[in-house]
Structure formats: structure tokens, C-alpha cells
PDB file of C-alpha atoms and ligand atoms in Angstrom:
ATOM      1  CA  MET A  23     -81.881 -69.844 -13.017  1.00  0.00           C
ATOM      2  CA  PRO A  24     -79.818 -68.346 -15.832  1.00  0.00           C
ATOM      3  CA  SER A  25     -76.762 -70.267 -17.054  1.00  0.00           C
ATOM      4  CA  THR A  26     -73.278 -69.096 -16.096  1.00  0.00           C
ATOM      5  CA  ARG A  27     -72.627 -68.112 -19.711  1.00  0.00           C
ATOM      6  CA  ALA A  28     -75.705 -65.848 -19.683  1.00  0.00           C
ATOM      7  CA  LEU A  29     -74.715 -64.298 -16.354  1.00  0.00           C
ATOM      8  CA  ILE A  30     -71.170 -63.576 -17.594  1.00  0.00           C
ATOM      9  CA  HIS A  31     -72.468 -61.233 -20.283  1.00  0.00           C
ATOM     10  CA  ALA A  32     -75.085 -59.436 -18.137  1.00  0.00           C
ATOM     11  CA  PRO A  33     -76.557 -56.873 -18.245  1.00  0.00           C
ATOM     12  CA  TRP A  34     -78.417 -57.824 -21.422  1.00  0.00           C
ATOM     13  CA  SER A  35     -80.568 -55.524 -23.508  1.00  0.00           C
ATOM     14  CA  ALA A  36     -82.740 -55.996 -26.597  1.00  0.00           C
ATOM     15  CA  SER A  37     -79.946 -54.834 -28.923  1.00  0.00           C
ATOM     16  CA  LYS A  38     -77.304 -56.924 -27.145  1.00  0.00           C
ATOM     17  CA  VAL A  39     -79.453 -60.058 -27.542  1.00  0.00           C
ATOM     18  CA  SER A  40     -80.091 -59.377 -31.228  1.00  0.00           C
ATOM     19  CA  THR A  41     -76.411 -58.604 -31.892  1.00  0.00           C
ATOM     20  CA  ALA A  42     -75.363 -61.901 -30.284  1.00  0.00           C
ATOM     21  CA  LEU A  43     -77.897 -63.851 -32.343  1.00  0.00           C
ATOM     22  CA  ARG A  44     -76.890 -62.062 -35.544  1.00  0.00           C
ATOM     23  CA  CYS A  45     -73.105 -61.950 -35.394  1.00  0.00           C
ATOM     24  CA  PRO A  46     -70.902 -63.267 -32.553  1.00  0.00           C
ATOM     25  CA  ARG A  47     -67.890 -61.381 -33.918  1.00  0.00           C
ATOM     26  CA  LEU A  48     -69.690 -58.052 -33.754  1.00  0.00           C
ATOM     27  CA  PHE A  49     -70.876 -58.936 -30.238  1.00  0.00           C
ATOM     28  CA  HIS A  50     -67.309 -59.712 -29.219  1.00  0.00           C
ATOM     29  CA  TRP A  51     -65.889 -56.451 -30.536  1.00  0.00           C
ATOM     30  CA  LYS A  52     -68.708 -54.304 -29.207  1.00  0.00           C
ATOM     31  CA  TYR A  53     -69.523 -55.846 -25.839  1.00  0.00           C
ATOM     32  CA  ILE A  54     -66.497 -57.900 -24.766  1.00  0.00           C
ATOM     33  CA  GLU A  55     -63.475 -56.072 -26.163  1.00  0.00           C
ATOM     34  CA  LYS A  56     -65.489 -52.815 -26.072  1.00  0.00           C
ATOM     35  CA  ILE A  57     -63.621 -51.514 -29.122  1.00  0.00           C
ATOM     36  CA  LYS A  58     -64.720 -47.983 -29.890  1.00  0.00           C
ATOM     37  CA  GLU A  59     -66.865 -47.974 -33.021  1.00  0.00           C
ATOM     38  CA  PRO A  60     -64.521 -46.966 -35.885  1.00  0.00           C
ATOM     39  CA  GLU A  61     -67.366 -45.419 -37.857  1.00  0.00           C
ATOM     40  CA  VAL A  62     -70.826 -44.503 -36.704  1.00  0.00           C
ATOM     41  CA  MET A  63     -73.407 -45.184 -39.390  1.00  0.00           C
ATOM     42  CA  PRO A  64     -75.381 -42.074 -40.452  1.00  0.00           C
ATOM     43  CA  GLU A  65     -78.617 -44.039 -39.867  1.00  0.00           C
ATOM     44  CA  ALA A  66     -77.646 -44.576 -36.229  1.00  0.00           C
ATOM     45  CA  ARG A  67     -76.762 -40.924 -35.758  1.00  0.00           C
ATOM     46  CA  ILE A  68     -79.987 -39.715 -37.384  1.00  0.00           C
ATOM     47  CA  GLY A  69     -82.033 -42.233 -35.376  1.00  0.00           C
ATOM     48  CA  LYS A  70     -80.490 -40.963 -32.140  1.00  0.00           C
ATOM     49  CA  ALA A  71     -81.095 -37.359 -33.165  1.00  0.00           C
ATOM     50  CA  ILE A  72     -84.802 -38.014 -33.846  1.00  0.00           C
ATOM     51  CA  HIS A  73     -85.177 -39.784 -30.497  1.00  0.00           C
ATOM     52  CA  LYS A  74     -83.573 -36.797 -28.800  1.00  0.00           C
ATOM     53  CA  ALA A  75     -85.808 -34.284 -30.622  1.00  0.00           C
ATOM     54  CA  LEU A  76     -88.944 -36.274 -29.742  1.00  0.00           C
ATOM     55  CA  GLU A  77     -87.823 -36.516 -26.125  1.00  0.00           C
ATOM     56  CA  LEU A  78     -87.316 -32.754 -25.889  1.00  0.00           C
ATOM     57  CA  VAL A  79     -90.677 -31.979 -27.512  1.00  0.00           C
ATOM     58  CA  LEU A  80     -92.544 -34.455 -25.289  1.00  0.00           C
ATOM     59  CA  MET A  81     -90.890 -32.901 -22.234  1.00  0.00           C
ATOM     60  CA  GLY A  82     -92.205 -29.486 -23.241  1.00  0.00           C
ATOM     61  CA  THR A  83     -89.485 -27.795 -25.342  1.00  0.00           C
ATOM     62  CA  PRO A  84     -91.100 -25.923 -28.275  1.00  0.00           C
ATOM     63  CA  GLN A  85     -90.696 -27.988 -31.430  1.00  0.00           C
ATOM     64  CA  GLU A  86     -88.666 -25.462 -33.433  1.00  0.00           C
ATOM     65  CA  GLU A  87     -86.188 -24.986 -30.630  1.00  0.00           C
ATOM     66  CA  ALA A  88     -85.901 -28.754 -29.963  1.00  0.00           C
ATOM     67  CA  THR A  89     -85.355 -29.768 -33.575  1.00  0.00           C
ATOM     68  CA  ALA A  90     -82.889 -26.935 -34.253  1.00  0.00           C
ATOM     69  CA  THR A  91     -80.777 -27.738 -31.166  1.00  0.00           C
ATOM     70  CA  VAL A  92     -80.457 -31.388 -32.144  1.00  0.00           C
ATOM     71  CA  ARG A  93     -79.937 -30.599 -35.864  1.00  0.00           C
ATOM     72  CA  ALA A  94     -76.901 -28.472 -35.090  1.00  0.00           C
ATOM     73  CA  GLU A  95     -75.145 -31.546 -33.651  1.00  0.00           C
ATOM     74  CA  LEU A  96     -75.319 -33.529 -36.911  1.00  0.00           C
ATOM     75  CA  PRO A  97     -71.998 -33.469 -38.756  1.00  0.00           C
ATOM     76  CA  SER A  98     -73.039 -32.906 -42.393  1.00  0.00           C
ATOM     77  CA  GLU A  99     -75.701 -31.140 -44.413  1.00  0.00           C
ATOM     78  CA  THR A 100     -76.771 -34.432 -45.990  1.00  0.00           C
ATOM     79  CA  GLU A 101     -77.561 -35.874 -42.568  1.00  0.00           C
ATOM     80  CA  GLN A 102     -79.278 -32.657 -41.514  1.00  0.00           C
ATOM     81  CA  LEU A 103     -81.538 -32.824 -44.580  1.00  0.00           C
ATOM     82  CA  ARG A 104     -82.413 -36.469 -43.884  1.00  0.00           C
ATOM     83  CA  TYR A 105     -83.142 -35.490 -40.272  1.00  0.00           C
ATOM     84  CA  ASP A 106     -85.344 -32.580 -41.445  1.00  0.00           C
ATOM     85  CA  ARG A 107     -87.426 -34.964 -43.550  1.00  0.00           C
ATOM     86  CA  LEU A 108     -88.080 -37.157 -40.506  1.00  0.00           C
ATOM     87  CA  CYS A 109     -88.843 -34.159 -38.265  1.00  0.00           C
ATOM     88  CA  VAL A 110     -91.767 -33.193 -40.516  1.00  0.00           C
ATOM     89  CA  GLY A 111     -93.856 -35.906 -38.808  1.00  0.00           C
ATOM     90  CA  ILE A 112     -93.253 -34.707 -35.232  1.00  0.00           C
ATOM     91  CA  PRO A 113     -96.174 -32.205 -34.970  1.00  0.00           C
ATOM     92  CA  ALA A 114     -98.673 -34.793 -36.224  1.00  0.00           C
ATOM     93  CA  PHE A 115     -97.327 -37.310 -33.717  1.00  0.00           C
ATOM     94  CA  THR A 116     -97.461 -34.949 -30.749  1.00  0.00           C
ATOM     95  CA  SER A 117    -100.951 -33.749 -31.655  1.00  0.00           C
ATOM     96  CA  ARG A 118    -102.144 -37.360 -31.917  1.00  0.00           C
ATOM     97  CA  ILE A 119    -100.577 -38.083 -28.523  1.00  0.00           C
ATOM     98  CA  GLY A 120    -102.300 -34.953 -27.119  1.00  0.00           C
ATOM     99  CA  GLN A 121    -105.717 -36.169 -28.358  1.00  0.00           C
ATOM    100  CA  PHE A 122    -105.034 -39.634 -26.999  1.00  0.00           C
ATOM    101  CA  ARG A 123    -104.129 -38.168 -23.584  1.00  0.00           C
ATOM    102  CA  ASN A 124    -107.315 -36.101 -23.560  1.00  0.00           C
ATOM    103  CA  ARG A 125    -109.442 -39.178 -24.189  1.00  0.00           C
ATOM    104  CA  ARG A 126    -107.872 -41.264 -21.397  1.00  0.00           C
ATOM    105  CA  ARG A 127    -107.039 -40.382 -17.786  1.00  0.00           C
ATOM    106  CA  VAL A 128    -103.258 -40.378 -17.781  1.00  0.00           C
ATOM    107  CA  SER A 129    -101.701 -40.577 -14.342  1.00  0.00           C
ATOM    108  CA  ARG A 130     -98.079 -40.446 -15.485  1.00  0.00           C
ATOM    109  CA  GLN A 131     -96.015 -39.874 -18.631  1.00  0.00           C
ATOM    110  CA  LEU A 132     -92.742 -41.772 -19.032  1.00  0.00           C
ATOM    111  CA  VAL A 133     -90.195 -40.368 -21.497  1.00  0.00           C
ATOM    112  CA  GLU A 134     -86.863 -42.148 -22.148  1.00  0.00           C
ATOM    113  CA  TYR A 135     -87.515 -44.114 -18.977  1.00  0.00           C
ATOM    114  CA  SER A 136     -84.739 -46.494 -17.830  1.00  0.00           C
ATOM    115  CA  LEU A 137     -85.663 -49.833 -16.300  1.00  0.00           C
ATOM    116  CA  ALA A 138     -83.684 -52.867 -15.175  1.00  0.00           C
ATOM    117  CA  VAL A 139     -84.373 -56.253 -13.599  1.00  0.00           C
ATOM    118  CA  ARG A 140     -82.247 -58.825 -11.802  1.00  0.00           C
ATOM    119  CA  GLU A 141     -82.023 -62.435 -12.969  1.00  0.00           C
ATOM    120  CA  ASP A 142     -85.150 -63.287 -10.917  1.00  0.00           C
ATOM    121  CA  LEU A 143     -86.924 -60.404 -12.733  1.00  0.00           C
ATOM    122  CA  SER A 144     -87.150 -58.264  -9.605  1.00  0.00           C
ATOM    123  CA  VAL A 145     -86.558 -54.542 -10.178  1.00  0.00           C
ATOM    124  CA  THR A 146     -83.153 -52.963  -9.713  1.00  0.00           C
ATOM    125  CA  GLN A 147     -81.350 -49.777 -10.759  1.00  0.00           C
ATOM    126  CA  PHE A 148     -80.308 -49.362 -14.404  1.00  0.00           C
ATOM    127  CA  TYR A 149     -76.593 -49.053 -13.572  1.00  0.00           C
ATOM    128  CA  SER A 150     -76.627 -51.483 -10.674  1.00  0.00           C
ATOM    129  CA  GLY A 151     -74.103 -54.363 -10.723  1.00  0.00           C
ATOM    130  CA  ASP A 152     -76.925 -56.910 -10.304  1.00  0.00           C
ATOM    131  CA  ALA A 153     -78.868 -55.751 -13.405  1.00  0.00           C
ATOM    132  CA  TYR A 154     -79.496 -58.780 -15.645  1.00  0.00           C
ATOM    133  CA  TYR A 155     -81.690 -57.209 -18.333  1.00  0.00           C
ATOM    134  CA  ARG A 156     -82.330 -53.542 -18.932  1.00  0.00           C
ATOM    135  CA  GLY A 157     -83.769 -51.103 -21.413  1.00  0.00           C
ATOM    136  CA  VAL A 158     -85.015 -47.589 -21.963  1.00  0.00           C
ATOM    137  CA  ILE A 159     -88.691 -47.093 -22.800  1.00  0.00           C
ATOM    138  CA  ASP A 160     -89.078 -44.368 -25.430  1.00  0.00           C
ATOM    139  CA  LEU A 161     -92.537 -43.276 -24.306  1.00  0.00           C
ATOM    140  CA  GLY A 162     -95.167 -44.628 -21.950  1.00  0.00           C
ATOM    141  CA  TYR A 163     -98.477 -43.575 -20.439  1.00  0.00           C
ATOM    142  CA  LEU A 164     -99.808 -44.989 -17.195  1.00  0.00           C
ATOM    143  CA  PHE A 165    -103.589 -44.706 -17.011  1.00  0.00           C
ATOM    144  CA  SER A 166    -105.729 -44.522 -13.928  1.00  0.00           C
ATOM    145  CA  ASP A 167    -107.501 -47.759 -14.970  1.00  0.00           C
ATOM    146  CA  ASP A 168    -104.361 -49.904 -14.480  1.00  0.00           C
ATOM    147  CA  ALA A 169    -103.331 -49.906 -18.139  1.00  0.00           C
ATOM    148  CA  LEU A 170     -99.996 -48.867 -19.609  1.00  0.00           C
ATOM    149  CA  ALA A 171     -99.332 -47.802 -23.199  1.00  0.00           C
ATOM    150  CA  LEU A 172     -95.754 -48.248 -24.434  1.00  0.00           C
ATOM    151  CA  ILE A 173     -94.594 -46.588 -27.638  1.00  0.00           C
ATOM    152  CA  ASP A 174     -91.290 -47.273 -29.367  1.00  0.00           C
ATOM    153  CA  HIS A 175     -90.014 -44.797 -31.979  1.00  0.00           C
ATOM    154  CA  LYS A 176     -88.505 -46.539 -35.005  1.00  0.00           C
ATOM    155  CA  THR A 177     -86.638 -44.590 -37.645  1.00  0.00           C
ATOM    156  CA  GLY A 178     -85.700 -47.626 -39.754  1.00  0.00           C
ATOM    157  CA  ALA A 179     -87.850 -49.684 -42.109  1.00  0.00           C
ATOM    158  CA  ARG A 180     -90.423 -52.195 -40.861  1.00  0.00           C
ATOM    159  CA  LEU A 181     -89.112 -55.710 -40.368  1.00  0.00           C
ATOM    160  CA  PRO A 182     -91.376 -58.070 -42.269  1.00  0.00           C
ATOM    161  CA  GLY A 183     -92.753 -60.965 -40.255  1.00  0.00           C
ATOM    162  CA  THR A 184     -92.145 -59.516 -36.775  1.00  0.00           C
ATOM    163  CA  SER A 185     -95.103 -58.717 -34.575  1.00  0.00           C
ATOM    164  CA  ILE A 186     -95.256 -55.644 -32.372  1.00  0.00           C
ATOM    165  CA  THR A 187     -95.253 -57.887 -29.300  1.00  0.00           C
ATOM    166  CA  ASP A 188     -92.020 -59.579 -30.539  1.00  0.00           C
ATOM    167  CA  GLN A 189     -90.380 -56.203 -31.036  1.00  0.00           C
ATOM    168  CA  LEU A 190     -91.403 -54.791 -27.667  1.00  0.00           C
ATOM    169  CA  GLU A 191     -91.235 -58.001 -25.628  1.00  0.00           C
ATOM    170  CA  GLY A 192     -88.266 -56.869 -23.514  1.00  0.00           C
ATOM    171  CA  TYR A 193     -89.848 -53.511 -22.694  1.00  0.00           C
ATOM    172  CA  VAL A 194     -93.144 -55.111 -21.620  1.00  0.00           C
ATOM    173  CA  VAL A 195     -91.300 -57.490 -19.313  1.00  0.00           C
ATOM    174  CA  LEU A 196     -89.373 -54.588 -17.765  1.00  0.00           C
ATOM    175  CA  ALA A 197     -92.535 -52.495 -17.412  1.00  0.00           C
ATOM    176  CA  ALA A 198     -94.506 -55.395 -15.911  1.00  0.00           C
ATOM    177  CA  ALA A 199     -91.796 -55.875 -13.289  1.00  0.00           C
ATOM    178  CA  ALA A 200     -91.706 -52.160 -12.436  1.00  0.00           C
ATOM    179  CA  PHE A 201     -95.466 -51.446 -12.469  1.00  0.00           C
ATOM    180  CA  ARG A 202     -96.963 -54.523 -10.881  1.00  0.00           C
ATOM    181  CA  HIS A 203    -100.470 -53.084 -10.603  1.00  0.00           C
ATOM    182  CA  VAL A 204    -100.796 -52.789 -14.411  1.00  0.00           C
ATOM    183  CA  ARG A 205    -103.261 -55.344 -15.830  1.00  0.00           C
ATOM    184  CA  THR A 206    -103.175 -54.428 -19.539  1.00  0.00           C
ATOM    185  CA  PHE A 207    -100.299 -53.336 -21.774  1.00  0.00           C
ATOM    186  CA  TRP A 208    -100.953 -51.481 -25.020  1.00  0.00           C
ATOM    187  CA  LEU A 209     -97.963 -51.680 -27.376  1.00  0.00           C
ATOM    188  CA  GLY A 210     -97.398 -49.235 -30.185  1.00  0.00           C
ATOM    189  CA  VAL A 211     -94.666 -48.574 -32.706  1.00  0.00           C
ATOM    190  CA  HIS A 212     -94.206 -45.048 -33.985  1.00  0.00           C
ATOM    191  CA  TRP A 213     -92.872 -45.459 -37.552  1.00  0.00           C
ATOM    192  CA  VAL A 214     -91.275 -42.042 -37.822  1.00  0.00           C
ATOM    193  CA  SER A 215     -90.640 -41.988 -41.565  1.00  0.00           C
ATOM    194  CA  GLU A 216     -94.179 -43.204 -42.332  1.00  0.00           C
ATOM    195  CA  ARG A 217     -95.679 -40.783 -39.775  1.00  0.00           C
ATOM    196  CA  ALA A 218     -97.770 -43.637 -38.426  1.00  0.00           C
ATOM    197  CA  VAL A 219     -98.388 -45.279 -35.064  1.00  0.00           C
ATOM    198  CA  GLU A 220     -99.264 -48.954 -35.252  1.00  0.00           C
ATOM    199  CA  TRP A 221    -100.865 -50.639 -32.227  1.00  0.00           C
ATOM    200  CA  GLY A 222    -100.682 -54.348 -31.463  1.00  0.00           C
ATOM    201  CA  THR A 223    -103.280 -56.428 -29.640  1.00  0.00           C
ATOM    202  CA  PRO A 224    -103.328 -55.465 -25.939  1.00  0.00           C
ATOM    203  CA  VAL A 225    -101.367 -57.865 -23.731  1.00  0.00           C
ATOM    204  CA  ARG A 226    -102.729 -59.001 -20.357  1.00  0.00           C
ATOM    205  CA  ALA A 227    -100.429 -59.121 -17.308  1.00  0.00           C
ATOM    206  CA  GLU A 228    -100.964 -62.914 -17.080  1.00  0.00           C
ATOM    207  CA  THR A 229     -99.608 -63.320 -20.645  1.00  0.00           C
ATOM    208  CA  VAL A 230     -96.528 -61.322 -19.723  1.00  0.00           C
ATOM    209  CA  ILE A 231     -95.889 -63.618 -16.749  1.00  0.00           C
ATOM    210  CA  ASP A 232     -96.768 -66.911 -18.467  1.00  0.00           C
ATOM    211  CA  GLU A 233     -95.319 -66.276 -21.933  1.00  0.00           C
ATOM    212  CA  LEU A 234     -93.236 -63.150 -22.436  1.00  0.00           C
ATOM    213  CA  MET A 235     -91.045 -63.472 -19.349  1.00  0.00           C
ATOM    214  CA  PRO A 236     -90.016 -67.102 -20.114  1.00  0.00           C
ATOM    215  CA  ASP A 237     -89.567 -66.156 -23.808  1.00  0.00           C
ATOM    216  CA  LEU A 238     -87.229 -63.318 -22.930  1.00  0.00           C
ATOM    217  CA  LEU A 239     -85.148 -65.516 -20.605  1.00  0.00           C
ATOM    218  CA  ASP A 240     -84.954 -68.178 -23.369  1.00  0.00           C
ATOM    219  CA  ASN A 241     -83.820 -65.563 -25.898  1.00  0.00           C
ATOM    220  CA  ILE A 242     -81.063 -64.416 -23.554  1.00  0.00           C
ATOM    221  CA  GLU A 243     -79.927 -68.039 -23.150  1.00  0.00           C
ATOM    222  CA  ALA A 244     -79.933 -68.510 -26.943  1.00  0.00           C
ATOM    223  CA  ALA A 245     -77.893 -65.304 -27.344  1.00  0.00           C
ATOM    224  CA  ALA A 246     -75.380 -66.424 -24.697  1.00  0.00           C
ATOM    225  CA  LEU A 247     -75.062 -69.815 -26.431  1.00  0.00           C
ATOM    226  CA  ALA A 248     -74.519 -68.145 -29.822  1.00  0.00           C
ATOM    227  CA  VAL A 249     -71.498 -66.226 -28.539  1.00  0.00           C
ATOM    228  CA  ASP A 250     -70.111 -69.061 -26.451  1.00  0.00           C
ATOM    229  CA  ASP A 251     -67.846 -70.366 -29.245  1.00  0.00           C
ATOM    230  CA  GLY A 252     -65.923 -67.123 -29.547  1.00  0.00           C
ATOM    231  CA  PRO A 253     -65.913 -64.314 -32.107  1.00  0.00           C
ATOM    232  CA  ARG A 254     -67.160 -66.288 -35.123  1.00  0.00           C
ATOM    233  CA  PRO A 255     -68.244 -63.936 -37.954  1.00  0.00           C
ATOM    234  CA  ASN A 256     -71.678 -64.385 -39.414  1.00  0.00           C
ATOM    235  CA  PRO A 257     -71.843 -62.145 -42.484  1.00  0.00           C
ATOM    236  CA  GLY A 258     -75.239 -61.165 -43.857  1.00  0.00           C
ATOM    237  CA  PRO A 259     -77.241 -58.138 -44.979  1.00  0.00           C
ATOM    238  CA  TRP A 260     -76.657 -56.575 -41.526  1.00  0.00           C
ATOM    239  CA  CYS A 261     -72.938 -56.108 -42.422  1.00  0.00           C
ATOM    240  CA  ASP A 262     -73.971 -52.979 -44.383  1.00  0.00           C
ATOM    241  CA  ARG A 263     -74.985 -51.359 -41.107  1.00  0.00           C
ATOM    242  CA  CYS A 264     -72.073 -52.733 -39.042  1.00  0.00           C
ATOM    243  CA  SER A 265     -69.801 -50.016 -37.646  1.00  0.00           C
ATOM    244  CA  TYR A 266     -66.854 -52.431 -37.632  1.00  0.00           C
ATOM    245  CA  ARG A 267     -67.207 -53.602 -41.250  1.00  0.00           C
ATOM    246  CA  ASP A 268     -63.923 -52.058 -42.384  1.00  0.00           C
ATOM    247  CA  ARG A 269     -61.942 -54.159 -39.956  1.00  0.00           C
ATOM    248  CA  CYS A 270     -63.850 -57.350 -40.778  1.00  0.00           C
ATOM    249  CA  PRO A 271     -62.546 -59.565 -43.614  1.00  0.00           C
ATOM    250  CA  ALA A 272     -65.775 -61.586 -43.583  1.00  0.00           C
ATOM    251  CA  SER A 273     -67.725 -58.496 -44.565  1.00  0.00           C
ATOM    252  CA  LYS A 274     -65.362 -57.743 -47.452  1.00  0.00           C
ATOM    253  CA  GLU A 275     -65.785 -61.281 -48.795  1.00  0.00           C
ATOM    254  CA  LEU A 276     -69.528 -60.755 -48.691  1.00  0.00           C
ATOM    255  CA  ARG A 277     -69.493 -57.330 -50.307  1.00  0.00           C
ATOM    256  CA  TYR A 278     -66.885 -57.945 -52.985  1.00  0.00           C
ATOM    257  CA  GLU A 279     -67.482 -61.454 -54.219  1.00  0.00           C
ATOM    258  CA  PRO A 280     -64.510 -62.489 -56.414  1.00  0.00           C
ATOM    259  CA  VAL A 281     -65.301 -62.569 -60.114  1.00  0.00           C
ATOM    260  CA  GLU A 282     -63.671 -65.503 -61.815  1.00  0.00           C
ATOM    261  CA  TYR A 283     -61.601 -64.499 -64.803  1.00  0.00           C
ATOM    262  CA  HIS A 284     -60.642 -66.956 -67.547  1.00  0.00           C
ATOM    263  CA  GLU A 285     -58.208 -65.809 -70.237  1.00  0.00           C
ATOM    264  CA  ASP A 286     -59.612 -68.144 -72.884  1.00  0.00           C
ATOM    265  CA  GLU A 287     -63.019 -66.419 -72.661  1.00  0.00           C
ATOM    266  CA  ASP A 288     -61.625 -63.282 -74.376  1.00  0.00           C
TER     267      ASP A 288
HETATM  268  S1  SF4 B  24     -69.083 -56.867 -40.803  1.00  0.00           S
HETATM  269 FE1  SF4 B  24     -70.638 -58.455 -40.661  1.00  0.00          FE
HETATM  270  S2  SF4 B  24     -69.530 -60.362 -40.194  1.00  0.00           S
HETATM  271 FE2  SF4 B  24     -68.167 -58.631 -39.735  1.00  0.00          FE
HETATM  272  S3  SF4 B  24     -68.473 -58.178 -37.586  1.00  0.00           S
HETATM  273 FE3  SF4 B  24     -69.842 -56.841 -38.701  1.00  0.00          FE
HETATM  274  S4  SF4 B  24     -71.796 -57.953 -38.812  1.00  0.00           S
HETATM  275 FE4  SF4 B  24     -70.196 -59.435 -38.264  1.00  0.00          FE
END
């Protein structure tokens, strides 16, 4: 059973768990006080735009039309040019996905597919009041041989030392709860800027039940514990990408370390 402190902050998601573990103050502002983000980082906006373009293309919109529609919503030319550079990889990705689909018997494609589970890991609706953990799968393919491939688009840099299973753990747990007949999960990360798809070792359904589900519940408990002491700041390299950094004194201390000045050194 989850602790009361974990239940209070439900529904959890992968980003909510990582925010809590990284900086309780950011968690407090974003998820408890729900303060509107004072500035949205260009990286976040470009990342969202690429996800949207990929979603449209995978759902059948011609690439030129999809990328142009999304591009028009970006607020500056600089961001549009960064977006253009990332879009260059989309045709190669979709053609690779097409070949992959031709080789395997796909029974269903899942694009931006929302999933949620209750605290006992039974399936519920994404916006339901009893959702305990939820997430949106970027792309998935259900095969007729009881396998499921999950692909997560990442527009940022690779995180050294994290395995693909670690990164997609929450999505596998959600997918395993929703598609109980699936015996094997293939996990892939689409590194958009590198135009590469990296696959991890396939995960068996038994491993999801015996290892990944308990791991995920433990991570949620650790996240709930981290934010239990209130909005303590925890400055670090992630402050550079924090939308609330201008209202956070801890970030300023980190970014502008005081330089000691001694008159007699002149
Ligand atoms: S700027 Fe840094 S310390 Fe301040 S809330 Fe954001 S992540 Fe936390």
C-alpha cells in the first residue's frame, strides 16, 4: 500500500517523480502551488513542437504540412531554425519505422497514447480521480505475437549512466497493466538530434511484475519523502533549465557565486 504522503501528491508521472527527487522547491511551485511557469524554456517549447510534428506525421499528415503547421507556432526565428534542424531527421525516422512495420505483423499503432493506473496498478482513466501514476506513450506497436515495442522521442542530450529500461520504466509498467497479454516489451529511445533509435534488451512480462513495478512504487515513495519537508531548494545544474529560476534566490547564489574582493590585493 502506498504511504499517505505518496497518495496526497497523486497522480504521479515520470517527470513529477524526477522533479521531486531533484528539487523539492520546484516541485512545490509547480505541483502544489501550481504557479504558472514565469518563463518557458526554449528547449521545452522546441521539444514539444517536435513531439507534435512527429505525432502528426505518424498519424498520416504529410511531413511538409505537419512541420510547417507546428513551426508557425514557435515564437522566434531562432527557435524555428533550431526546430528545423531537428525536423531534418523525421523522414529517416518514419521510413525506418515503415520498414520495421513491414517486417513484423503490427496489430495496432499507439501514438501519444495516455495510460493511467490506480495505486494497486489496475488500469483507470488518465483524468480519473483515482489515478495514482500516469503517462503518455510517445509511440508503440502491438504485434500479433504478443510483443509490444515502445519508443520515446528525446530531443535533449543523452543522460550518461542511465539505461533505456531506467528511462522507460514507468511507461513499461503502464503498458504492462493495460495490455496484459503482452509477454515481451521492446524499449527504444529515438534520439531526435542524433537521428538514431537505440533499443534496449527486451523485457519479459515477469520482469515487469517482479522488478519494474516494485521499483516504480519505491521511486514514488522516495519522491514523496523528498518533498515531505516542504519547499527546500536543491540547486544544481538543472537550475539552468528551471522555468522558475528568476524567482529563486538559491539559483542566483549558484549562478553568480560572489567573488571575494580584497583592497590590499591591488
Ligand atoms: S532554480 Fe534550482 S533551486 Fe530554484 S527552484 Fe529551480 S531547480 Fe530548484
